[in-house]
Amino acid sequence: MAPTSETLTAERILEATEEVLRRHGPAKATVVDVARALGVSHGSVYRHFRTKAALREAVTKRWLDRTSEKLARIVEATDRDPVTRLRDWLTALFDAKRHKAGDDPELFATYTVLTDENGSVVGEHIAELTAQLTRIITEGAGSGTFAVPDPAVAARAVFQATGRFHDPCHAREWTQPGVGEEFTALVDLLVRGLS
Amino acid sequence: MAPTSETLTAERILEATEEVLRRHGPAKATVVDVARALGVSHGSVYRHFRTKAALREAVTKRWLDRTSEKLARIVEATDRDPVTRLRDWLTALFDAKRHKAGDDPELFATYTVLTDENGSVVGEHIAELTAQLTRIITEGAGSGTFAVPDPAVAARAVFQATGRFHDPCHAREWTQPGVGEEFTALVDLLVRGLS
C-alpha cells in the first residue's frame, strides 16, 4: 500500500490501475481495488476519473502513448535522412510491440481487452502514428528522396502494409523463426515503392 | 434428408458437414449430426474420414481451396501482363474474403474457429497462395517488368503487406468507408516497389 501522505495525482491512480489490472485481470478489476491499492477512498479516485470507463480509457491511452512518445523522438531527429528515419521508426514500432507482448504477456493480454473496448482511443493512437509517418514522408518528398503524390495517403499505406508487425492480432507471429528477415524484406519493398 | 440411394462420396459428406456446421455451430456439430443429415450411419462417415478432427480438417481445406482455385485461374492467364495479373490477383483475394465474411457471417465465424484449430491446413493454404504470387512475380522479373532479386521473398512480402485485406483478424475493417481507396493506395505502392 502506498503512503497516503503523497498527493493523489491522476498519474499515481493510473499506475495503481495498471498494477490492479495486471493482478486481477480486466474482467475483475474494480475502482475499489484501485482505491485500496492506493490507501484512499474510492471517492478520491472518482474525483480524478468520473467513471470506471473513463479510468479504463485513460489507462489504455497511457499505455499507447508510451509507444507514440518513443517514436516521436525518431520523427524529431531531423538531422538524419528520411529513409533512415522511416526504417528506424518502423523498427522501433515493431520492437516496442514485440517487447510489450513478450516481456509481460499477461499485461499485453489485458491491454488487448482494453483496446478492444476503447475503439476511439485506439483510433486516435493510429491517427497520431500515421501523422508521425506523414511528417517523415513529407520531409522525404521535400528533399526529393521520396516521390509520392500525397504523403498522408502514402503514410497510411505504409502503416497498414506493416500491420503484421504491429497489430496485436498478429502477436503470435512475432516470435516465429524468420520474422526479422520478413520484416526487412517488407520494409525494403516499401522504401523502393516510395523512392 | 438426402436420398440414401446416392453414392456416399467424400464430397457429399463435406457438403453435409458444412451445412451441419452452419446450423449447429463449430462447438456443437457432431459426426452423428452429419450422418443424420445424409441418412446414413455414422460408421459410413467414418469410412471416409477416420476421425472427427480429420473431417473438420477436410472441410476447412475445402473452404480455403475454393479461394485458391479461383485465384489460380488469374495466375494461368499468361496472355496478360504481370502487373495486371498481380493487381487482379490481389483484388480477387480481397473480394473473395470480403464476400465470405459479408455474405454469410455465421459460416465465416464458423470457419474462423476451424482455421484457428487447423494451423497446418492454413499454413499449406498460405504456402499455395504465396507460390501463386511467386509465379506472377517470377514471370514479371523474366520480362523485365519487375526488378526483384528473389521473387519468392518479394511474393511473401506482398502477401504479408496486404494482410489487412485478407487476414480474417481484420474482417471488421473490410466494411469501413474508404477501404477500397486504401487497398488501391497500398497496391500502387507495392507495384512501384516491385518495378
mmCIF file of C-alpha atoms in Angstrom:
data_model
loop_
_atom_site.group_PDB
_atom_site.id
_atom_site.type_symbol
_atom_site.label_atom_id
_atom_site.label_comp_id
_atom_site.label_asym_id
_atom_site.label_seq_id
_atom_site.Cartn_x
_atom_site.Cartn_y
_atom_site.Cartn_z
ATOM 1 C CA MET A 1 0.000 0.000 0.000
ATOM 2 C CA ALA A 2 1.430 3.418 -0.974
ATOM 3 C CA PRO A 3 1.774 6.069 1.750
ATOM 4 C CA THR A 4 -1.367 8.205 1.803
ATOM 5 C CA SER A 5 0.635 11.336 2.549
ATOM 6 C CA GLU A 6 1.687 11.533 -1.150
ATOM 7 C CA THR A 7 -0.545 13.774 -3.260
ATOM 8 C CA LEU A 8 -3.070 11.679 -5.152
ATOM 9 C CA THR A 9 -2.362 12.560 -8.790
ATOM 10 C CA ALA A 10 -4.008 11.170 -11.918
ATOM 11 C CA GLU A 11 -0.658 9.561 -12.803
ATOM 12 C CA ARG A 12 -0.456 7.747 -9.428
ATOM 13 C CA ILE A 13 -4.019 6.454 -9.950
ATOM 14 C CA LEU A 14 -3.150 5.224 -13.438
ATOM 15 C CA GLU A 15 -0.015 3.468 -12.172
ATOM 16 C CA ALA A 16 -2.076 1.708 -9.497
ATOM 17 C CA THR A 17 -4.796 0.875 -12.055
ATOM 18 C CA GLU A 18 -2.286 -0.832 -14.328
ATOM 19 C CA GLU A 19 -0.996 -2.885 -11.401
ATOM 20 C CA VAL A 20 -4.552 -3.845 -10.351
ATOM 21 C CA LEU A 21 -5.411 -4.815 -13.949
ATOM 22 C CA ARG A 22 -2.271 -6.928 -14.121
ATOM 23 C CA ARG A 23 -3.134 -8.686 -10.869
ATOM 24 C CA HIS A 24 -6.911 -9.168 -11.193
ATOM 25 C CA GLY A 25 -7.364 -9.168 -14.991
ATOM 26 C CA PRO A 26 -9.588 -6.750 -16.942
ATOM 27 C CA ALA A 27 -12.828 -8.621 -16.171
ATOM 28 C CA LYS A 28 -12.485 -8.478 -12.371
ATOM 29 C CA ALA A 29 -10.542 -5.255 -11.638
ATOM 30 C CA THR A 30 -12.689 -2.614 -9.893
ATOM 31 C CA VAL A 31 -12.285 1.016 -8.817
ATOM 32 C CA VAL A 32 -12.452 -0.196 -5.200
ATOM 33 C CA ASP A 33 -9.384 -2.395 -5.863
ATOM 34 C CA VAL A 34 -7.549 0.668 -7.209
ATOM 35 C CA ALA A 35 -8.532 2.798 -4.200
ATOM 36 C CA ARG A 36 -7.471 0.024 -1.811
ATOM 37 C CA ALA A 37 -4.073 -0.295 -3.532
ATOM 38 C CA LEU A 38 -3.559 3.462 -3.029
ATOM 39 C CA GLY A 39 -4.904 3.502 0.536
ATOM 40 C CA VAL A 40 -7.600 6.056 -0.377
ATOM 41 C CA SER A 41 -11.404 6.022 -0.637
ATOM 42 C CA HIS A 42 -12.973 5.169 -3.989
ATOM 43 C CA GLY A 43 -14.484 8.679 -3.901
ATOM 44 C CA SER A 44 -10.955 10.110 -4.160
ATOM 45 C CA VAL A 45 -10.374 8.082 -7.328
ATOM 46 C CA TYR A 46 -13.702 9.225 -8.795
ATOM 47 C CA ARG A 47 -12.665 12.876 -8.243
ATOM 48 C CA HIS A 48 -9.980 12.292 -10.916
ATOM 49 C CA PHE A 49 -11.861 9.821 -13.140
ATOM 50 C CA ARG A 50 -15.606 10.233 -13.091
ATOM 51 C CA THR A 51 -16.444 6.676 -14.138
ATOM 52 C CA LYS A 52 -14.798 3.283 -14.249
ATOM 53 C CA ALA A 53 -14.999 3.508 -18.058
ATOM 54 C CA ALA A 54 -13.115 6.847 -18.001
ATOM 55 C CA LEU A 55 -10.399 5.287 -15.831
ATOM 56 C CA ARG A 56 -10.026 2.299 -18.151
ATOM 57 C CA GLU A 57 -9.900 4.615 -21.155
ATOM 58 C CA ALA A 58 -7.197 6.774 -19.540
ATOM 59 C CA VAL A 59 -5.028 3.802 -18.615
ATOM 60 C CA THR A 60 -5.343 2.465 -22.179
ATOM 61 C CA LYS A 61 -4.301 5.848 -23.614
ATOM 62 C CA ARG A 62 -1.297 5.944 -21.245
ATOM 63 C CA TRP A 63 -0.191 2.501 -22.452
ATOM 64 C CA LEU A 64 -0.481 3.514 -26.125
ATOM 65 C CA ASP A 65 1.174 6.920 -25.521
ATOM 66 C CA ARG A 66 4.303 5.187 -24.210
ATOM 67 C CA THR A 67 4.862 3.853 -27.752
ATOM 68 C CA SER A 68 3.995 7.043 -29.647
ATOM 69 C CA GLU A 69 6.236 9.195 -27.397
ATOM 70 C CA LYS A 70 9.196 6.911 -28.082
ATOM 71 C CA LEU A 71 8.525 7.076 -31.844
ATOM 72 C CA ALA A 72 8.129 10.879 -31.786
ATOM 73 C CA ARG A 73 11.808 11.204 -30.885
ATOM 74 C CA ILE A 74 12.738 9.477 -34.186
ATOM 75 C CA VAL A 75 10.467 11.840 -36.145
ATOM 76 C CA GLU A 76 12.154 14.824 -34.486
ATOM 77 C CA ALA A 77 15.718 13.706 -35.312
ATOM 78 C CA THR A 78 15.637 15.834 -38.489
ATOM 79 C CA ASP A 79 19.429 15.788 -38.827
ATOM 80 C CA ARG A 80 19.090 12.222 -40.182
ATOM 81 C CA ASP A 81 17.886 11.333 -43.686
ATOM 82 C CA PRO A 82 14.223 10.350 -44.217
ATOM 83 C CA VAL A 83 14.949 6.767 -45.352
ATOM 84 C CA THR A 84 16.921 6.072 -42.150
ATOM 85 C CA ARG A 85 14.226 7.676 -40.017
ATOM 86 C CA LEU A 86 11.482 5.721 -41.792
ATOM 87 C CA ARG A 87 13.334 2.427 -41.245
ATOM 88 C CA ASP A 88 14.163 3.312 -37.629
ATOM 89 C CA TRP A 89 10.571 4.350 -36.951
ATOM 90 C CA LEU A 90 9.096 1.097 -38.331
ATOM 91 C CA THR A 91 11.722 -0.969 -36.493
ATOM 92 C CA ALA A 92 11.091 0.880 -33.214
ATOM 93 C CA LEU A 93 7.327 0.304 -33.570
ATOM 94 C CA PHE A 94 7.813 -3.428 -34.185
ATOM 95 C CA ASP A 95 10.312 -3.646 -31.287
ATOM 96 C CA ALA A 96 8.009 -1.783 -28.900
ATOM 97 C CA LYS A 97 5.092 -4.109 -29.719
ATOM 98 C CA ARG A 98 7.226 -7.239 -29.551
ATOM 99 C CA HIS A 99 8.558 -6.215 -26.161
ATOM 100 C CA LYS A 100 5.108 -5.394 -24.815
ATOM 101 C CA ALA A 101 3.812 -8.797 -25.980
ATOM 102 C CA GLY A 102 6.851 -10.852 -24.995
ATOM 103 C CA ASP A 103 8.075 -9.264 -21.771
ATOM 104 C CA ASP A 104 4.739 -9.266 -19.938
ATOM 105 C CA PRO A 105 2.179 -11.463 -21.750
ATOM 106 C CA GLU A 106 -0.490 -11.080 -19.008
ATOM 107 C CA LEU A 107 -0.389 -7.290 -19.182
ATOM 108 C CA PHE A 108 -0.398 -7.456 -23.003
ATOM 109 C CA ALA A 109 -3.490 -9.694 -22.941
ATOM 110 C CA THR A 110 -5.108 -7.253 -20.510
ATOM 111 C CA TYR A 111 -4.456 -4.321 -22.813
ATOM 112 C CA THR A 112 -5.734 -6.302 -25.802
ATOM 113 C CA VAL A 113 -9.094 -6.490 -23.993
ATOM 114 C CA LEU A 114 -8.913 -2.783 -23.092
ATOM 115 C CA THR A 115 -8.049 -1.645 -26.627
ATOM 116 C CA ASP A 116 -10.983 -3.725 -27.951
ATOM 117 C CA GLU A 117 -13.365 -1.818 -25.670
ATOM 118 C CA ASN A 118 -11.795 1.632 -26.308
ATOM 119 C CA GLY A 119 -12.022 1.935 -30.085
ATOM 120 C CA SER A 120 -11.860 5.742 -30.163
ATOM 121 C CA VAL A 121 -8.639 5.844 -28.084
ATOM 122 C CA VAL A 122 -7.095 3.318 -30.478
ATOM 123 C CA GLY A 123 -8.330 5.372 -33.446
ATOM 124 C CA GLU A 124 -6.592 8.480 -32.056
ATOM 125 C CA HIS A 125 -3.420 6.477 -31.434
ATOM 126 C CA ILE A 126 -3.371 5.212 -35.038
ATOM 127 C CA ALA A 127 -4.047 8.770 -36.286
ATOM 128 C CA GLU A 128 -1.110 10.025 -34.180
ATOM 129 C CA LEU A 129 1.241 7.328 -35.520
ATOM 130 C CA THR A 130 0.120 7.940 -39.110
ATOM 131 C CA ALA A 131 0.706 11.703 -38.619
ATOM 132 C CA GLN A 132 4.268 10.938 -37.450
ATOM 133 C CA LEU A 133 4.871 8.807 -40.549
ATOM 134 C CA THR A 134 3.339 11.530 -42.740
ATOM 135 C CA ARG A 135 5.876 14.012 -41.345
ATOM 136 C CA ILE A 136 8.830 11.776 -42.236
ATOM 137 C CA ILE A 137 7.469 11.082 -45.740
ATOM 138 C CA THR A 138 6.625 14.772 -46.346
ATOM 139 C CA GLU A 139 10.186 15.761 -45.460
ATOM 140 C CA GLY A 140 11.499 12.999 -47.743
ATOM 141 C CA ALA A 141 9.267 14.252 -50.567
ATOM 142 C CA GLY A 142 10.538 17.804 -49.976
ATOM 143 C CA SER A 143 14.177 16.730 -50.256
ATOM 144 C CA GLY A 144 13.497 14.587 -53.351
ATOM 145 C CA THR A 145 14.234 11.268 -51.565
ATOM 146 C CA PHE A 146 10.645 10.112 -51.888
ATOM 147 C CA ALA A 147 8.402 10.566 -54.926
ATOM 148 C CA VAL A 148 4.830 10.433 -53.645
ATOM 149 C CA PRO A 149 1.832 12.477 -54.799
ATOM 150 C CA ASP A 150 0.198 12.532 -51.337
ATOM 151 C CA PRO A 151 2.382 11.868 -48.234
ATOM 152 C CA ALA A 152 -0.645 11.267 -45.975
ATOM 153 C CA VAL A 153 -2.027 8.580 -48.306
ATOM 154 C CA ALA A 154 1.442 7.006 -48.587
ATOM 155 C CA ALA A 155 1.880 7.100 -44.782
ATOM 156 C CA ARG A 156 -1.428 5.299 -44.256
ATOM 157 C CA ALA A 157 -0.462 2.678 -46.859
ATOM 158 C CA VAL A 158 2.910 2.106 -45.154
ATOM 159 C CA PHE A 159 1.263 1.847 -41.738
ATOM 160 C CA GLN A 160 -1.323 -0.653 -42.997
ATOM 161 C CA ALA A 161 1.266 -2.615 -45.019
ATOM 162 C CA THR A 162 3.299 -3.208 -41.851
ATOM 163 C CA GLY A 163 0.264 -4.238 -39.762
ATOM 164 C CA ARG A 164 1.590 -7.784 -39.438
ATOM 165 C CA PHE A 165 4.436 -6.290 -37.374
ATOM 166 C CA HIS A 166 2.435 -4.067 -35.045
ATOM 167 C CA ASP A 167 -1.246 -5.046 -34.963
ATOM 168 C CA PRO A 168 -1.903 -7.098 -31.784
ATOM 169 C CA CYS A 169 -3.977 -9.641 -33.779
ATOM 170 C CA HIS A 170 -0.665 -10.808 -35.280
ATOM 171 C CA ALA A 171 1.195 -11.077 -31.933
ATOM 172 C CA ARG A 172 1.566 -14.871 -32.207
ATOM 173 C CA GLU A 173 3.561 -14.401 -35.445
ATOM 174 C CA TRP A 174 6.139 -12.084 -33.822
ATOM 175 C CA THR A 175 8.153 -14.934 -32.294
ATOM 176 C CA GLN A 176 8.183 -17.180 -35.378
ATOM 177 C CA PRO A 177 11.547 -18.030 -36.951
ATOM 178 C CA GLY A 178 12.424 -15.753 -39.860
ATOM 179 C CA VAL A 179 10.139 -12.916 -38.762
ATOM 180 C CA GLY A 180 13.080 -10.457 -38.701
ATOM 181 C CA GLU A 181 14.023 -11.253 -42.328
ATOM 182 C CA GLU A 182 10.351 -10.964 -43.364
ATOM 183 C CA PHE A 183 10.141 -7.546 -41.713
ATOM 184 C CA THR A 184 13.302 -6.362 -43.501
ATOM 185 C CA ALA A 185 12.086 -7.649 -46.892
ATOM 186 C CA LEU A 186 8.782 -5.806 -46.463
ATOM 187 C CA VAL A 187 10.411 -2.533 -45.384
ATOM 188 C CA ASP A 188 12.847 -2.765 -48.340
ATOM 189 C CA LEU A 189 9.904 -3.194 -50.728
ATOM 190 C CA LEU A 190 8.043 -0.215 -49.211
ATOM 191 C CA VAL A 191 11.127 2.049 -49.315
ATOM 192 C CA ARG A 192 11.576 1.157 -53.010
ATOM 193 C CA GLY A 193 7.906 1.938 -53.593
ATOM 194 C CA LEU A 194 8.263 5.392 -52.002
ATOM 195 C CA SER A 195 11.532 6.284 -53.774
ATOM 196 C CA MET B 1 -32.568 -35.659 -45.676
ATOM 197 C CA ALA B 2 -30.702 -36.656 -48.858
ATOM 198 C CA PRO B 3 -31.771 -39.856 -50.659
ATOM 199 C CA THR B 4 -29.639 -42.744 -49.395
ATOM 200 C CA SER B 5 -29.523 -44.321 -52.846
ATOM 201 C CA GLU B 6 -26.900 -41.748 -53.958
ATOM 202 C CA THR B 7 -23.320 -42.956 -53.590
ATOM 203 C CA LEU B 8 -21.794 -41.613 -50.393
ATOM 204 C CA THR B 9 -18.757 -39.681 -51.619
ATOM 205 C CA ALA B 10 -16.280 -37.647 -49.583
ATOM 206 C CA GLU B 11 -17.593 -34.539 -51.360
ATOM 207 C CA ARG B 12 -21.200 -35.269 -50.310
ATOM 208 C CA ILE B 13 -20.049 -35.748 -46.707
ATOM 209 C CA LEU B 14 -18.144 -32.453 -46.781
ATOM 210 C CA GLU B 15 -21.160 -30.608 -48.214
ATOM 211 C CA ALA B 16 -23.333 -32.013 -45.431
ATOM 212 C CA THR B 17 -20.659 -31.182 -42.847
ATOM 213 C CA GLU B 18 -20.580 -27.545 -43.907
ATOM 214 C CA GLU B 19 -24.358 -27.372 -43.637
ATOM 215 C CA VAL B 20 -24.303 -29.009 -40.172
ATOM 216 C CA LEU B 21 -21.561 -26.600 -39.012
ATOM 217 C CA ARG B 22 -23.588 -23.664 -40.295
ATOM 218 C CA ARG B 23 -26.664 -24.857 -38.444
ATOM 219 C CA HIS B 24 -25.188 -26.108 -35.145
ATOM 220 C CA GLY B 25 -22.000 -24.030 -34.897
ATOM 221 C CA PRO B 26 -18.476 -25.470 -34.609
ATOM 222 C CA ALA B 27 -18.736 -26.203 -30.866
ATOM 223 C CA LYS B 28 -21.836 -28.421 -31.112
ATOM 224 C CA ALA B 29 -21.642 -30.063 -34.558
ATOM 225 C CA THR B 30 -21.007 -33.830 -34.359
ATOM 226 C CA VAL B 31 -20.336 -36.666 -36.795
ATOM 227 C CA VAL B 32 -23.730 -38.118 -35.814
ATOM 228 C CA ASP B 33 -25.382 -34.871 -36.993
ATOM 229 C CA VAL B 34 -23.589 -35.226 -40.336
ATOM 230 C CA ALA B 35 -24.625 -38.876 -40.702
ATOM 231 C CA ARG B 36 -28.228 -37.991 -39.815
ATOM 232 C CA ALA B 37 -28.292 -35.188 -42.424
ATOM 233 C CA LEU B 38 -27.153 -37.716 -45.050
ATOM 234 C CA GLY B 39 -29.471 -40.506 -43.858
ATOM 235 C CA VAL B 40 -26.531 -42.870 -43.251
ATOM 236 C CA SER B 41 -24.881 -44.447 -40.193
ATOM 237 C CA HIS B 42 -22.009 -42.598 -38.536
ATOM 238 C CA GLY B 43 -19.868 -45.653 -39.401
ATOM 239 C CA SER B 44 -20.346 -44.812 -43.108
ATOM 240 C CA VAL B 45 -18.982 -41.311 -42.477
ATOM 241 C CA TYR B 46 -16.010 -42.720 -40.529
ATOM 242 C CA ARG B 47 -15.152 -44.967 -43.516
ATOM 243 C CA HIS B 48 -14.297 -41.737 -45.419
ATOM 244 C CA PHE B 49 -12.951 -39.661 -42.522
ATOM 245 C CA ARG B 50 -11.378 -41.689 -39.762
ATOM 246 C CA THR B 51 -11.872 -39.100 -37.013
ATOM 247 C CA LYS B 52 -13.993 -36.051 -36.316
ATOM 248 C CA ALA B 53 -10.760 -33.998 -36.415
ATOM 249 C CA ALA B 54 -9.962 -35.359 -39.917
ATOM 250 C CA LEU B 55 -13.461 -34.397 -41.097
ATOM 251 C CA ARG B 56 -13.127 -30.874 -39.690
ATOM 252 C CA GLU B 57 -9.698 -30.531 -41.273
ATOM 253 C CA ALA B 58 -11.005 -31.670 -44.677
ATOM 254 C CA VAL B 59 -13.957 -29.268 -44.630
ATOM 255 C CA THR B 60 -11.596 -26.408 -43.696
ATOM 256 C CA LYS B 61 -9.292 -27.296 -46.582
ATOM 257 C CA ARG B 62 -12.276 -27.388 -48.986
ATOM 258 C CA TRP B 63 -13.326 -23.892 -47.857
ATOM 259 C CA LEU B 64 -9.811 -22.486 -48.349
ATOM 260 C CA ASP B 65 -9.351 -24.315 -51.682
ATOM 261 C CA ARG B 66 -12.388 -22.521 -53.113
ATOM 262 C CA THR B 67 -10.388 -19.278 -52.883
ATOM 263 C CA SER B 68 -7.060 -20.628 -54.158
ATOM 264 C CA GLU B 69 -8.719 -22.359 -57.161
ATOM 265 C CA LYS B 70 -10.356 -19.078 -58.189
ATOM 266 C CA LEU B 71 -7.020 -17.242 -57.886
ATOM 267 C CA ALA B 72 -5.149 -19.950 -59.825
ATOM 268 C CA ARG B 73 -7.117 -19.012 -62.951
ATOM 269 C CA ILE B 74 -5.622 -15.485 -62.781
ATOM 270 C CA VAL B 75 -2.106 -16.905 -62.432
ATOM 271 C CA GLU B 76 -2.695 -19.089 -65.508
ATOM 272 C CA ALA B 77 -3.884 -16.207 -67.740
ATOM 273 C CA THR B 78 -0.336 -15.740 -69.029
ATOM 274 C CA ASP B 79 -1.508 -13.744 -72.069
ATOM 275 C CA ARG B 80 -1.971 -10.760 -69.720
ATOM 276 C CA ASP B 81 0.889 -8.635 -68.354
ATOM 277 C CA PRO B 82 2.242 -9.379 -64.860
ATOM 278 C CA VAL B 83 1.216 -6.018 -63.321
ATOM 279 C CA THR B 84 -2.420 -6.549 -64.383
ATOM 280 C CA ARG B 85 -2.360 -10.132 -63.115
ATOM 281 C CA LEU B 86 -0.805 -9.053 -59.795
ATOM 282 C CA ARG B 87 -3.458 -6.354 -59.316
ATOM 283 C CA ASP B 88 -6.261 -8.727 -60.384
ATOM 284 C CA TRP B 89 -4.969 -11.464 -58.081
ATOM 285 C CA LEU B 90 -4.804 -9.198 -55.004
ATOM 286 C CA THR B 91 -8.229 -7.715 -55.821
ATOM 287 C CA ALA B 92 -9.751 -11.188 -56.295
ATOM 288 C CA LEU B 93 -8.312 -12.326 -52.951
ATOM 289 C CA PHE B 94 -9.735 -9.286 -51.138
ATOM 290 C CA ASP B 95 -13.108 -9.724 -52.914
ATOM 291 C CA ALA B 96 -13.280 -13.437 -52.092
ATOM 292 C CA LYS B 97 -12.579 -12.781 -48.401
ATOM 293 C CA ARG B 98 -14.978 -9.844 -48.228
ATOM 294 C CA HIS B 99 -17.728 -11.931 -49.798
ATOM 295 C CA LYS B 100 -17.113 -14.869 -47.481
ATOM 296 C CA ALA B 101 -17.265 -12.542 -44.448
ATOM 297 C CA GLY B 102 -20.169 -10.386 -45.619
ATOM 298 C CA ASP B 103 -22.471 -12.802 -47.468
ATOM 299 C CA ASP B 104 -22.683 -15.433 -44.727
ATOM 300 C CA PRO B 105 -21.286 -14.081 -41.418
ATOM 301 C CA GLU B 106 -22.291 -17.193 -39.417
ATOM 302 C CA LEU B 107 -20.415 -19.523 -41.759
ATOM 303 C CA PHE B 108 -17.435 -17.142 -41.781
ATOM 304 C CA ALA B 109 -17.354 -17.131 -37.962
ATOM 305 C CA THR B 110 -17.550 -20.936 -38.042
ATOM 306 C CA TYR B 111 -14.599 -21.182 -40.384
ATOM 307 C CA THR B 112 -12.629 -18.676 -38.287
ATOM 308 C CA VAL B 113 -12.893 -21.190 -35.412
ATOM 309 C CA LEU B 114 -11.965 -24.077 -37.733
ATOM 310 C CA THR B 115 -8.931 -22.295 -39.226
ATOM 311 C CA ASP B 116 -7.727 -21.491 -35.692
ATOM 312 C CA GLU B 117 -7.761 -25.200 -34.831
ATOM 313 C CA ASN B 118 -6.244 -26.359 -38.163
ATOM 314 C CA GLY B 119 -2.992 -24.413 -38.291
ATOM 315 C CA SER B 120 -1.234 -26.783 -40.687
ATOM 316 C CA VAL B 121 -4.073 -26.611 -43.264
ATOM 317 C CA VAL B 122 -3.918 -22.804 -43.085
ATOM 318 C CA GLY B 123 -0.124 -22.946 -43.407
ATOM 319 C CA GLU B 124 -0.452 -25.027 -46.605
ATOM 320 C CA HIS B 125 -3.085 -22.613 -47.940
ATOM 321 C CA ILE B 126 -0.794 -19.604 -47.353
ATOM 322 C CA ALA B 127 2.103 -21.504 -48.966
ATOM 323 C CA GLU B 128 -0.125 -22.234 -52.001
ATOM 324 C CA LEU B 129 -1.196 -18.577 -52.329
ATOM 325 C CA THR B 130 2.383 -17.356 -51.916
ATOM 326 C CA ALA B 131 3.502 -19.844 -54.608
ATOM 327 C CA GLN B 132 0.871 -18.398 -56.976
ATOM 328 C CA LEU B 133 2.145 -14.860 -56.300
ATOM 329 C CA THR B 134 5.733 -16.050 -56.775
ATOM 330 C CA ARG B 135 4.800 -17.351 -60.236
ATOM 331 C CA ILE B 136 3.357 -13.972 -61.297
ATOM 332 C CA ILE B 137 6.350 -12.059 -59.914
ATOM 333 C CA THR B 138 8.867 -14.512 -61.459
ATOM 334 C CA GLU B 139 7.273 -14.047 -64.882
ATOM 335 C CA GLY B 140 7.329 -10.262 -64.355
ATOM 336 C CA ALA B 141 11.013 -10.428 -63.420
ATOM 337 C CA GLY B 142 11.709 -12.527 -66.531
ATOM 338 C CA SER B 143 10.059 -9.975 -68.834
ATOM 339 C CA GLY B 144 11.802 -7.034 -67.094
ATOM 340 C CA THR B 145 8.557 -5.578 -65.675
ATOM 341 C CA PHE B 146 9.638 -6.299 -62.096
ATOM 342 C CA ALA B 147 13.137 -5.818 -60.685
ATOM 343 C CA VAL B 148 13.394 -8.146 -57.702
ATOM 344 C CA PRO B 149 16.409 -10.157 -56.542
ATOM 345 C CA ASP B 150 14.275 -13.022 -55.150
ATOM 346 C CA PRO B 151 10.657 -13.442 -56.408
ATOM 347 C CA ALA B 152 9.717 -15.804 -53.543
ATOM 348 C CA VAL B 153 10.862 -13.277 -50.918
ATOM 349 C CA ALA B 154 9.040 -10.478 -52.762
ATOM 350 C CA ALA B 155 5.875 -12.608 -53.033
ATOM 351 C CA ARG B 156 5.876 -13.268 -49.293
ATOM 352 C CA ALA B 157 6.391 -9.546 -48.602
ATOM 353 C CA VAL B 158 3.469 -8.630 -50.908
ATOM 354 C CA PHE B 159 1.238 -11.260 -49.307
ATOM 355 C CA GLN B 160 2.084 -10.067 -45.788
ATOM 356 C CA ALA B 161 1.809 -6.379 -46.760
ATOM 357 C CA THR B 162 -1.778 -6.941 -47.921
ATOM 358 C CA GLY B 163 -2.778 -8.908 -44.799
ATOM 359 C CA ARG B 164 -5.174 -6.166 -43.757
ATOM 360 C CA PHE B 165 -7.220 -7.060 -46.841
ATOM 361 C CA HIS B 166 -7.289 -10.841 -46.497
ATOM 362 C CA ASP B 167 -6.421 -11.937 -42.944
ATOM 363 C CA PRO B 168 -9.676 -12.806 -41.087
ATOM 364 C CA CYS B 169 -8.472 -10.914 -37.980
ATOM 365 C CA HIS B 170 -9.056 -7.723 -39.989
ATOM 366 C CA ALA B 171 -12.565 -8.679 -41.208
ATOM 367 C CA ARG B 172 -14.229 -5.854 -39.251
ATOM 368 C CA GLU B 173 -12.185 -3.303 -41.243
ATOM 369 C CA TRP B 174 -13.402 -4.610 -44.641
ATOM 370 C CA THR B 175 -16.695 -2.713 -44.499
ATOM 371 C CA GLN B 176 -15.276 0.609 -43.271
ATOM 372 C CA PRO B 177 -15.678 3.653 -45.519
ATOM 373 C CA GLY B 178 -12.617 4.316 -47.682
ATOM 374 C CA VAL B 179 -11.324 0.734 -47.513
ATOM 375 C CA GLY B 180 -11.356 0.460 -51.333
ATOM 376 C CA GLU B 181 -9.161 3.579 -51.734
ATOM 377 C CA GLU B 182 -6.816 2.295 -49.012
ATOM 378 C CA PHE B 183 -6.486 -1.021 -50.826
ATOM 379 C CA THR B 184 -5.691 0.735 -54.122
ATOM 380 C CA ALA B 185 -3.113 3.050 -52.493
ATOM 381 C CA LEU B 186 -1.365 0.058 -50.924
ATOM 382 C CA VAL B 187 -1.323 -1.979 -54.153
ATOM 383 C CA ASP B 188 0.016 1.056 -56.079
ATOM 384 C CA LEU B 189 2.842 1.403 -53.545
ATOM 385 C CA LEU B 190 3.703 -2.322 -53.782
ATOM 386 C CA VAL B 191 3.670 -2.310 -57.595
ATOM 387 C CA ARG B 192 6.049 0.674 -57.576
ATOM 388 C CA GLY B 193 8.265 -1.183 -55.106
ATOM 389 C CA LEU B 194 8.452 -4.221 -57.403
ATOM 390 C CA SER B 195 9.043 -2.261 -60.622
#
